[in-house]
Coordinates of C-alpha atoms in Angstrom, one line a residue:
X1 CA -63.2 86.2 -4.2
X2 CA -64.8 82.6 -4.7
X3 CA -66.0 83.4 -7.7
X4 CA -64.4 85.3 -11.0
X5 CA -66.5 88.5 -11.1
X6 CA -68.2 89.5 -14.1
X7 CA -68.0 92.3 -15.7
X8 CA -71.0 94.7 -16.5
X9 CA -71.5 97.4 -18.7
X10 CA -71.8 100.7 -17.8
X11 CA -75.2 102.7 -17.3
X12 CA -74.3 106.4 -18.0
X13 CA -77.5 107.2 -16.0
X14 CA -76.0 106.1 -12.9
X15 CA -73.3 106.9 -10.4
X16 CA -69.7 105.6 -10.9
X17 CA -67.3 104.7 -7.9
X18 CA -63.5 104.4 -8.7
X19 CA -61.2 102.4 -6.3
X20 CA -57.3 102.6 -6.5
X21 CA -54.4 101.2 -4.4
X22 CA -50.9 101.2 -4.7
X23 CA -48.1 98.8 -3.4
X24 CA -44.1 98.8 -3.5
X25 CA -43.9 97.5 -6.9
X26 CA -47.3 98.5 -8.9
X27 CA -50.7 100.8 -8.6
X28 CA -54.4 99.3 -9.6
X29 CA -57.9 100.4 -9.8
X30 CA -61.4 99.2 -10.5
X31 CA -64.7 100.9 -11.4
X32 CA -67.3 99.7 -10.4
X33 CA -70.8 100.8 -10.4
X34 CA -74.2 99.3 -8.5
X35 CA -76.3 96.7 -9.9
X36 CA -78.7 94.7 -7.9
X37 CA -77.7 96.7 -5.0
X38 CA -74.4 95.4 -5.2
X39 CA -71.5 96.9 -6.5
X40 CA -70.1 95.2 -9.5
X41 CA -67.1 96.1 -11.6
X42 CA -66.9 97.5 -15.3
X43 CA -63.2 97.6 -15.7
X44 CA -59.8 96.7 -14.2
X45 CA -56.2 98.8 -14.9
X46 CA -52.7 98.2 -13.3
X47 CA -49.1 98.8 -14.4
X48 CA -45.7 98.5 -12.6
X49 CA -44.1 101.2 -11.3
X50 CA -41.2 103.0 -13.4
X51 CA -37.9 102.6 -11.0
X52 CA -38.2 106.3 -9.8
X53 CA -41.6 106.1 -8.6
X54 CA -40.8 103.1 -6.4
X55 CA -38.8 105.1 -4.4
X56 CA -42.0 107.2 -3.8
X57 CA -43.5 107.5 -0.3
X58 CA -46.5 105.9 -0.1
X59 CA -48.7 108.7 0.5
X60 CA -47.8 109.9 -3.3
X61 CA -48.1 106.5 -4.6
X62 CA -51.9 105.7 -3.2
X63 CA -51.8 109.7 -5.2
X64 CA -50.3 108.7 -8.4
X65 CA -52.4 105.3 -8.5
X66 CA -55.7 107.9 -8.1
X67 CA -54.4 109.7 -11.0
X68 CA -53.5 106.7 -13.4
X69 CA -57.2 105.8 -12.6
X70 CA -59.2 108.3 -13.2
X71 CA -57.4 109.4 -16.2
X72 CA -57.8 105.7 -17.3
X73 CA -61.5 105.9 -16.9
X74 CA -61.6 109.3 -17.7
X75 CA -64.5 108.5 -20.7
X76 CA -66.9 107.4 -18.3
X77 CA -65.9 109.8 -15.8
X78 CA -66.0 113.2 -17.7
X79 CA -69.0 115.4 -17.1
X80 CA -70.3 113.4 -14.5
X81 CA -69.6 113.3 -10.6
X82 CA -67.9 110.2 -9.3
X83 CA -67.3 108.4 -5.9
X84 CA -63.4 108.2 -5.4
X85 CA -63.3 105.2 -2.3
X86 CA -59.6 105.0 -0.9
X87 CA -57.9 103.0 1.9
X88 CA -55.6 106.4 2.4
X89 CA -56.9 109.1 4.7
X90 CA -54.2 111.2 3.7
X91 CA -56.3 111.3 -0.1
X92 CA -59.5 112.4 1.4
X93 CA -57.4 115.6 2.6
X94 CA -55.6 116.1 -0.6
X95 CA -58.8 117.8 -2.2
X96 CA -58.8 120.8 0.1
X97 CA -55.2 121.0 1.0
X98 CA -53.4 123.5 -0.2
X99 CA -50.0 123.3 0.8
X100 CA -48.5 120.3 -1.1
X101 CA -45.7 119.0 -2.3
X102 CA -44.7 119.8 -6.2
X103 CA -45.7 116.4 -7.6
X104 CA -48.6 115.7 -5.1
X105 CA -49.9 119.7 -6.3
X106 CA -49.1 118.5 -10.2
X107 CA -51.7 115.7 -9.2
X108 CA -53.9 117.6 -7.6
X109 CA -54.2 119.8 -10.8
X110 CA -54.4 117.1 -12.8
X111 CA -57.7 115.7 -10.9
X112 CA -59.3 119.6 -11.1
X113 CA -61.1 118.9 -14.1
X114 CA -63.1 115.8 -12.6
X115 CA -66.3 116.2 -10.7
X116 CA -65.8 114.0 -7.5
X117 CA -66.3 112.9 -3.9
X118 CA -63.3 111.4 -1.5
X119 CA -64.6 108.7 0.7
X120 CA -62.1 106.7 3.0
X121 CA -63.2 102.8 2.5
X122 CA -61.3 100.1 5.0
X123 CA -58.7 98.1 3.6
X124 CA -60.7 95.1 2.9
X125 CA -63.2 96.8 1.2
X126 CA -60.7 97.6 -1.3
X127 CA -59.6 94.4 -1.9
X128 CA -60.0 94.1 -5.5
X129 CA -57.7 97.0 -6.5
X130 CA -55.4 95.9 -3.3
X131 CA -54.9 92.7 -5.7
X132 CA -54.3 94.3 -9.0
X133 CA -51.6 96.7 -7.5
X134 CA -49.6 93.2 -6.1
X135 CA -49.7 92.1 -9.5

């Protein structure tokens, strides 16, 4: 990140991607969407962590940080199917698995009225949302 990205605006006509990440003390996401063949972000979110979900696994607070997003960008998101790109494999699963915990099944339901695709991205490809959930 040499250079401060700029934001675009969002073309309803084409395909959203939403990227979250979560650390000990807060959870961040981006959406982006392609422009120029590259993909180029529209927004940023983040917010600390209340004490009680610190003590969260990790697993449920990559899940949590999917949640805050989506419902975040929910306006651009609604009626349309979206790319959901995560650094957790354990979220690529939590789409079709059906024996979850309470909170992560709260979540799960939560998510049921979005139209989307799980993709598992490499760690530095979510780099931007790694940074906004240190902050």
């Amino acid at each position: 990140m040499s250079s401060n990205p700029v934001l675009i605006l969002p073309d309803l006509n084409k395909q959203f991607v939403v990227r979250s990440d979560a650390s000990s003390k807060a959870i961040g996401a981006v959406l982006l969407q392609e422009k120029d063949g590259i993909l180029r972000p529209i927004s940023y979110v983040s917010r600390k962590l209340l004490d009680r979900e610190q003590n969260y696994p990790i697993c449920e607070k990559e899940c949590l940080g999917v949640v805050f997003a989506v419902h975040k960008f929910a306006r651009y998101l609604m009626m349309r199917k979206f790319l959901l790109q995560v650094d957790s494999k354990v979220l690529t699963v939590m789409k079709i698995n059906k024996s979850l915990n309470p909170r992560l099944l709260r979540w799960s339901l939560a998510l049921q009225g979005f139209a989307y695709d799980v993709e598992h991205i490499p760690g530095p490809q979510n780099r931007i949302s790694d940074i906004l959930s240190r902050f």
